[in-house]
Amino acid sequence: MDSFDRRVTEAAELIRDSQYLCAFTGAGISTESGIPDFRSPGGIWNRYRIVTYQEFLSSREARMEYWRMKYELFRDLKDARPNKAHLALAELERMGLLKSLITQNIDGLHQEAGNSPEIVIELHGTNRKAICISCERTWPIEEIHSILEDTGFDPKCEHCGGLIKPATVSFGQPMPQEEMGRAIEAAHRSDVLLMIGSSLQVEPAASIPRLAYHSGARLIFINRTETPYDHMAKILFRESASEVMERIVEILKSE
Ligand code: NAD
């Protein structure tokens, strides 16, 4: 057995024998769907300057800039489809193995792949909705885009007059309390955590795998490049997320 076969077999065994499997995903799981990750040079994310949450709140110009950026990104990403790694996670849920799926991604591809909304925790929000930052009412993002196109103004909430913002978490914006609480609880409960495609450089999201480790979980990392927490991983893959995940599910189904 070569090293790859040995590691996928070991990972499949850990997953099969787990009581509470938690997955933690980042931008790297979606690169094979054609969505560039955050740190690749020349990626779409570098085309724009960062508009902080404070700027969004205080300046109409910054709000319009933010909406323009989000609109362009949404247009670029809306045709992306789940890849084999997303589909494998959906299969792990159907097999009764995956109990919780914490993601930093905003692309909605886990739900599109078939993971149920009840187990998906979106730590950084979603680009598919807009939210009123006062009353937290939500709209499909396309509805707000078309108001912007028709009027050229950033819309206010028709119910409370609050500012409407894409439902993603901006730099400087507090983390969503409920999602963070659920993620912490899942990390505590997990006995195996499967980390896929994150540089683990964005805090506090990156604290989730650490927390699982310190609560006694065994970690499987699938990430092309180094992370600061590779020493915590029991099994480490540098291969592509879809290649590894497809193989793990094949082994589990053949048993
Ligand atoms: P990141 O860009 O910092 O790191 C991605 C990691 O994935 C890298 O270490 C890279 O080596 C690895 N990787 C890339 N393709 C891979 C593949 N096919 N197989 C295995 N590994 C692969 O991403 P992050 O840690 O998620 O942090 C970026 C932030 O930006 C997140 O907060 C996220 O919300 C946001 N973001 C989201 C998306 C999305 O929704 N798809 C895309 C870009 C950025």
Short mmCIF file of C-alpha atoms and ligand atoms in Angstrom, two decimals:
data_model
loop_
_atom_site.label_atom_id
_atom_site.label_comp_id
_atom_site.label_asym_id
_atom_site.label_seq_id
_atom_site.Cartn_x
_atom_site.Cartn_y
_atom_site.Cartn_z
CA MET A 1 0.00 0.00 0.00
CA ASP A 2 1.49 3.37 -0.93
CA SER A 3 1.35 6.31 1.44
CA PHE A 4 -1.79 7.82 -0.11
CA ASP A 5 -3.74 4.54 0.05
CA ARG A 6 -2.63 3.99 3.63
CA ARG A 7 -3.70 7.50 4.71
CA VAL A 8 -7.12 7.34 3.00
CA THR A 9 -7.76 3.91 4.52
CA GLU A 10 -6.80 5.22 7.96
CA ALA A 11 -8.99 8.33 7.49
CA ALA A 12 -11.95 6.20 6.37
CA GLU A 13 -11.54 4.00 9.47
CA LEU A 14 -11.46 7.02 11.79
CA ILE A 15 -14.61 8.38 10.14
CA ARG A 16 -16.41 5.01 10.19
CA ASP A 17 -15.69 4.56 13.91
CA SER A 18 -16.54 8.15 14.91
CA GLN A 19 -19.42 9.04 17.22
CA TYR A 20 -19.58 12.72 16.27
CA LEU A 21 -17.90 13.66 12.99
CA CYS A 22 -17.58 17.36 12.36
CA ALA A 23 -16.31 18.90 9.10
CA PHE A 24 -14.71 22.33 8.93
CA THR A 25 -14.31 23.81 5.45
CA GLY A 26 -12.73 26.85 3.83
CA ALA A 27 -12.27 28.40 0.41
CA GLY A 28 -10.03 25.49 -0.72
CA ILE A 29 -12.97 23.07 -0.96
CA SER A 30 -14.54 25.28 -3.63
CA THR A 31 -11.50 25.94 -5.86
CA GLU A 32 -12.32 22.82 -7.90
CA SER A 33 -15.76 24.37 -8.53
CA GLY A 34 -13.98 27.30 -10.17
CA ILE A 35 -14.13 29.70 -7.20
CA PRO A 36 -10.63 31.00 -6.45
CA ASP A 37 -9.53 30.85 -2.82
CA PHE A 38 -8.70 34.00 -0.91
CA ARG A 39 -4.94 33.89 -1.06
CA SER A 40 -4.23 32.90 -4.65
CA PRO A 41 -2.33 35.74 -6.38
CA GLY A 42 -4.32 37.64 -8.97
CA GLY A 43 -7.56 36.08 -7.72
CA ILE A 44 -10.87 37.87 -8.06
CA TRP A 45 -10.77 38.90 -4.42
CA ASN A 46 -7.72 41.11 -5.06
CA ARG A 47 -9.62 43.26 -7.55
CA TYR A 48 -11.38 45.09 -4.75
CA ARG A 49 -10.35 47.06 -1.73
CA ILE A 50 -11.67 45.94 1.66
CA VAL A 51 -14.66 47.99 2.82
CA THR A 52 -14.87 47.59 6.59
CA TYR A 53 -18.11 47.23 8.50
CA GLN A 54 -17.52 50.62 10.13
CA GLU A 55 -17.20 52.28 6.70
CA PHE A 56 -20.34 50.50 5.52
CA LEU A 57 -22.26 51.90 8.50
CA SER A 58 -20.97 55.43 8.27
CA SER A 59 -20.65 56.27 4.57
CA ARG A 60 -23.16 55.95 1.76
CA GLU A 61 -20.31 56.02 -0.78
CA ALA A 62 -18.64 53.04 0.94
CA ARG A 63 -21.98 51.22 0.97
CA MET A 64 -22.42 51.69 -2.75
CA GLU A 65 -18.82 50.55 -3.36
CA TYR A 66 -19.47 47.45 -1.23
CA TRP A 67 -22.69 46.63 -3.08
CA ARG A 68 -20.95 47.03 -6.48
CA MET A 69 -18.15 44.70 -5.37
CA LYS A 70 -20.58 42.11 -3.98
CA TYR A 71 -22.70 42.29 -7.12
CA GLU A 72 -19.69 41.60 -9.37
CA LEU A 73 -18.50 38.74 -7.16
CA PHE A 74 -21.98 37.22 -7.07
CA ARG A 75 -22.23 37.41 -10.85
CA ASP A 76 -18.82 35.70 -11.20
CA LEU A 77 -19.67 32.93 -8.75
CA LYS A 78 -23.33 32.21 -9.31
CA ASP A 79 -22.77 29.49 -11.93
CA ALA A 80 -20.35 27.50 -9.75
CA ARG A 81 -21.58 24.00 -8.94
CA PRO A 82 -20.63 21.63 -6.10
CA ASN A 83 -17.62 19.42 -6.84
CA LYS A 84 -16.78 15.87 -5.70
CA ALA A 85 -15.58 17.05 -2.28
CA HIS A 86 -18.89 18.83 -1.56
CA LEU A 87 -20.81 15.80 -2.84
CA ALA A 88 -18.75 13.47 -0.64
CA LEU A 89 -19.69 15.49 2.47
CA ALA A 90 -23.36 15.23 1.48
CA GLU A 91 -22.89 11.47 1.12
CA LEU A 92 -21.28 11.26 4.58
CA GLU A 93 -24.37 12.96 6.02
CA ARG A 94 -26.70 10.55 4.18
CA MET A 95 -24.65 7.64 5.56
CA GLY A 96 -25.39 8.96 9.05
CA LEU A 97 -21.73 9.76 9.73
CA LEU A 98 -21.44 13.56 9.37
CA LYS A 99 -23.13 15.34 12.27
CA SER A 100 -22.03 18.92 11.81
CA LEU A 101 -20.56 20.96 8.93
CA ILE A 102 -18.95 24.26 9.85
CA THR A 103 -17.95 26.41 6.89
CA GLN A 104 -16.19 29.72 6.38
CA ASN A 105 -17.51 29.78 2.82
CA ILE A 106 -20.23 32.08 1.65
CA ASP A 107 -20.96 30.28 -1.63
CA GLY A 108 -23.85 28.03 -0.49
CA LEU A 109 -22.34 24.99 -2.27
CA HIS A 110 -22.68 22.64 0.72
CA GLN A 111 -26.47 23.02 0.77
CA GLU A 112 -26.57 22.78 -3.02
CA ALA A 113 -24.61 19.51 -2.80
CA GLY A 114 -27.30 18.08 -0.52
CA ASN A 115 -26.16 18.74 3.05
CA SER A 116 -29.16 19.70 5.13
CA PRO A 117 -29.38 23.32 6.33
CA GLU A 118 -29.78 22.02 9.92
CA ILE A 119 -26.21 20.73 10.06
CA VAL A 120 -24.51 23.50 8.03
CA ILE A 121 -23.13 26.36 10.13
CA GLU A 122 -22.10 29.35 7.99
CA LEU A 123 -19.60 31.23 10.14
CA HIS A 124 -19.09 34.05 7.65
CA GLY A 125 -22.63 34.27 6.33
CA THR A 126 -23.88 33.72 2.79
CA ASN A 127 -23.72 35.65 -0.48
CA ARG A 128 -27.18 34.37 -1.43
CA LYS A 129 -29.08 36.63 0.95
CA ALA A 130 -29.27 40.24 2.10
CA ILE A 131 -30.09 41.16 5.69
CA CYS A 132 -31.39 44.22 7.53
CA ILE A 133 -28.74 44.95 10.13
CA SER A 134 -31.39 46.33 12.54
CA CYS A 135 -34.31 43.86 12.46
CA GLU A 136 -32.45 40.96 10.76
CA ARG A 137 -35.15 40.42 8.14
CA THR A 138 -33.65 38.69 5.08
CA TRP A 139 -34.25 38.77 1.30
CA PRO A 140 -32.88 36.75 -1.61
CA ILE A 141 -29.86 38.77 -2.75
CA GLU A 142 -31.24 39.08 -6.31
CA GLU A 143 -34.20 41.15 -5.01
CA ILE A 144 -31.89 43.78 -3.56
CA HIS A 145 -29.62 43.71 -6.64
CA SER A 146 -32.58 44.56 -8.85
CA ILE A 147 -33.65 47.45 -6.56
CA LEU A 148 -30.09 48.76 -6.80
CA GLU A 149 -30.13 48.42 -10.59
CA ASP A 150 -33.50 50.19 -10.88
CA THR A 151 -32.92 53.03 -8.43
CA GLY A 152 -29.14 53.39 -8.06
CA PHE A 153 -29.68 53.78 -4.30
CA ASP A 154 -28.71 51.44 -1.51
CA PRO A 155 -32.06 50.25 -0.16
CA LYS A 156 -33.39 50.65 3.39
CA CYS A 157 -35.53 48.06 5.18
CA GLU A 158 -39.20 48.72 4.40
CA HIS A 159 -40.15 47.43 7.87
CA CYS A 160 -37.81 49.27 10.21
CA GLY A 161 -35.81 51.68 8.03
CA GLY A 162 -32.52 49.91 8.88
CA LEU A 163 -29.58 49.51 6.51
CA ILE A 164 -29.61 46.44 4.27
CA LYS A 165 -26.33 44.60 3.77
CA PRO A 166 -25.25 41.44 1.94
CA ALA A 167 -25.52 38.68 4.56
CA THR A 168 -21.77 38.04 4.62
CA VAL A 169 -19.61 38.97 7.60
CA SER A 170 -17.42 41.98 6.76
CA PHE A 171 -14.03 42.85 8.17
CA GLY A 172 -14.66 44.56 11.50
CA GLN A 173 -18.16 43.10 11.84
CA PRO A 174 -18.89 41.00 14.94
CA MET A 175 -19.19 37.28 14.31
CA PRO A 176 -22.76 35.91 14.30
CA GLN A 177 -23.29 34.83 17.92
CA GLU A 178 -25.61 31.93 17.26
CA GLU A 179 -23.43 30.35 14.57
CA MET A 180 -20.27 30.81 16.61
CA GLY A 181 -21.98 29.22 19.64
CA ARG A 182 -23.17 26.25 17.61
CA ALA A 183 -19.70 25.80 16.08
CA ILE A 184 -18.03 25.84 19.50
CA GLU A 185 -20.50 23.28 20.80
CA ALA A 186 -19.91 21.03 17.76
CA ALA A 187 -16.13 21.32 18.22
CA HIS A 188 -16.49 20.24 21.87
CA ARG A 189 -18.71 17.30 20.96
CA SER A 190 -16.68 16.04 18.00
CA ASP A 191 -14.39 13.04 18.33
CA VAL A 192 -13.19 13.38 14.71
CA LEU A 193 -12.83 16.68 12.86
CA LEU A 194 -12.24 16.76 9.11
CA MET A 195 -10.68 20.06 8.00
CA ILE A 196 -10.83 20.71 4.24
CA GLY A 197 -9.29 23.64 2.36
CA SER A 198 -8.47 26.34 4.87
CA SER A 199 -5.21 28.17 5.54
CA LEU A 200 -6.47 28.51 9.16
CA GLN A 201 -5.35 32.12 9.24
CA VAL A 202 -8.71 33.80 9.77
CA GLU A 203 -9.70 34.14 13.43
CA PRO A 204 -11.85 33.33 15.31
CA ALA A 205 -12.94 30.68 12.74
CA ALA A 206 -9.53 28.99 12.90
CA SER A 207 -9.99 28.43 16.63
CA ILE A 208 -12.64 25.74 15.91
CA PRO A 209 -10.25 22.93 14.85
CA ARG A 210 -7.93 23.89 17.74
CA LEU A 211 -10.81 23.69 20.15
CA ALA A 212 -11.80 20.25 18.83
CA TYR A 213 -8.20 19.08 19.23
CA HIS A 214 -7.99 20.32 22.82
CA SER A 215 -11.33 18.62 23.54
CA GLY A 216 -9.80 15.29 22.49
CA ALA A 217 -10.91 15.00 18.84
CA ARG A 218 -8.64 13.45 16.24
CA LEU A 219 -8.06 15.75 13.29
CA ILE A 220 -7.79 14.93 9.58
CA PHE A 221 -6.44 17.82 7.47
CA ILE A 222 -6.84 18.02 3.68
CA ASN A 223 -5.04 21.13 2.53
CA ARG A 224 -2.62 21.73 -0.32
CA THR A 225 -0.37 24.04 1.67
CA GLU A 226 0.90 24.26 5.24
CA THR A 227 -1.21 25.60 8.09
CA PRO A 228 -0.02 26.75 11.53
CA TYR A 229 -1.80 23.74 13.11
CA ASP A 230 -0.57 20.85 10.95
CA HIS A 231 1.16 19.36 14.02
CA MET A 232 -2.31 18.75 15.51
CA ALA A 233 -3.41 16.57 12.59
CA LYS A 234 -3.37 12.81 13.04
CA ILE A 235 -3.66 12.36 9.27
CA LEU A 236 -2.48 14.98 6.78
CA PHE A 237 -3.21 15.20 3.06
CA ARG A 238 -1.64 17.63 0.59
CA GLU A 239 -3.61 16.08 -2.27
CA SER A 240 -6.70 17.72 -3.76
CA ALA A 241 -9.86 17.81 -1.67
CA SER A 242 -12.02 16.10 -4.30
CA GLU A 243 -9.50 13.30 -4.90
CA VAL A 244 -9.20 12.50 -1.18
CA MET A 245 -12.88 12.83 -0.32
CA GLU A 246 -14.04 10.74 -3.28
CA ARG A 247 -11.64 7.95 -2.26
CA ILE A 248 -12.70 8.04 1.41
CA VAL A 249 -16.38 7.68 0.49
CA GLU A 250 -15.58 4.85 -1.96
CA ILE A 251 -13.84 2.93 0.83
CA LEU A 252 -16.68 3.52 3.30
CA LYS A 253 -19.30 2.39 0.77
CA SER A 254 -17.40 -0.74 -0.19
CA GLU A 255 -17.41 -2.04 3.40
P1 NAD B 1 -7.74 30.59 2.23
O1 NAD B 1 -7.80 31.10 0.83
O2 NAD B 1 -7.00 31.38 3.24
O3 NAD B 1 -7.08 29.12 2.21
C1 NAD B 1 -7.50 28.13 1.31
C2 NAD B 1 -6.60 26.91 1.49
O4 NAD B 1 -7.10 25.86 0.67
C3 NAD B 1 -5.15 27.16 1.07
O5 NAD B 1 -4.30 26.85 2.15
C4 NAD B 1 -4.93 26.22 -0.13
O6 NAD B 1 -3.66 25.61 -0.10
C5 NAD B 1 -6.01 25.18 0.06
N1 NAD B 1 -6.55 24.64 -1.19
C6 NAD B 1 -6.92 25.32 -2.31
N2 NAD B 1 -7.47 24.48 -3.22
C7 NAD B 1 -7.41 23.23 -2.66
C8 NAD B 1 -7.82 21.94 -3.11
N3 NAD B 1 -8.39 21.75 -4.31
N4 NAD B 1 -7.63 20.88 -2.28
C9 NAD B 1 -7.06 21.05 -1.07
N5 NAD B 1 -6.65 22.25 -0.58
C10 NAD B 1 -6.84 23.32 -1.37
O7 NAD B 1 -9.24 30.28 2.67
P2 NAD B 1 -9.93 30.31 4.11
O8 NAD B 1 -9.02 29.70 5.12
O9 NAD B 1 -11.27 29.76 3.91
O10 NAD B 1 -10.05 31.86 4.45
C11 NAD B 1 -10.52 32.79 3.46
C12 NAD B 1 -11.73 33.63 3.86
O11 NAD B 1 -12.30 34.17 2.66
C13 NAD B 1 -12.82 32.82 4.50
O12 NAD B 1 -13.20 33.52 5.62
C14 NAD B 1 -13.98 32.78 3.51
O13 NAD B 1 -15.15 33.28 4.13
C15 NAD B 1 -13.64 33.76 2.42
N6 NAD B 1 -13.71 33.15 1.07
C16 NAD B 1 -14.77 32.35 0.73
C17 NAD B 1 -14.83 31.74 -0.52
C18 NAD B 1 -16.02 30.87 -0.87
O14 NAD B 1 -17.09 31.03 -0.31
N7 NAD B 1 -15.84 29.89 -1.79
C19 NAD B 1 -13.80 31.92 -1.43
C20 NAD B 1 -12.72 32.76 -1.05
C21 NAD B 1 -12.71 33.38 0.20
#
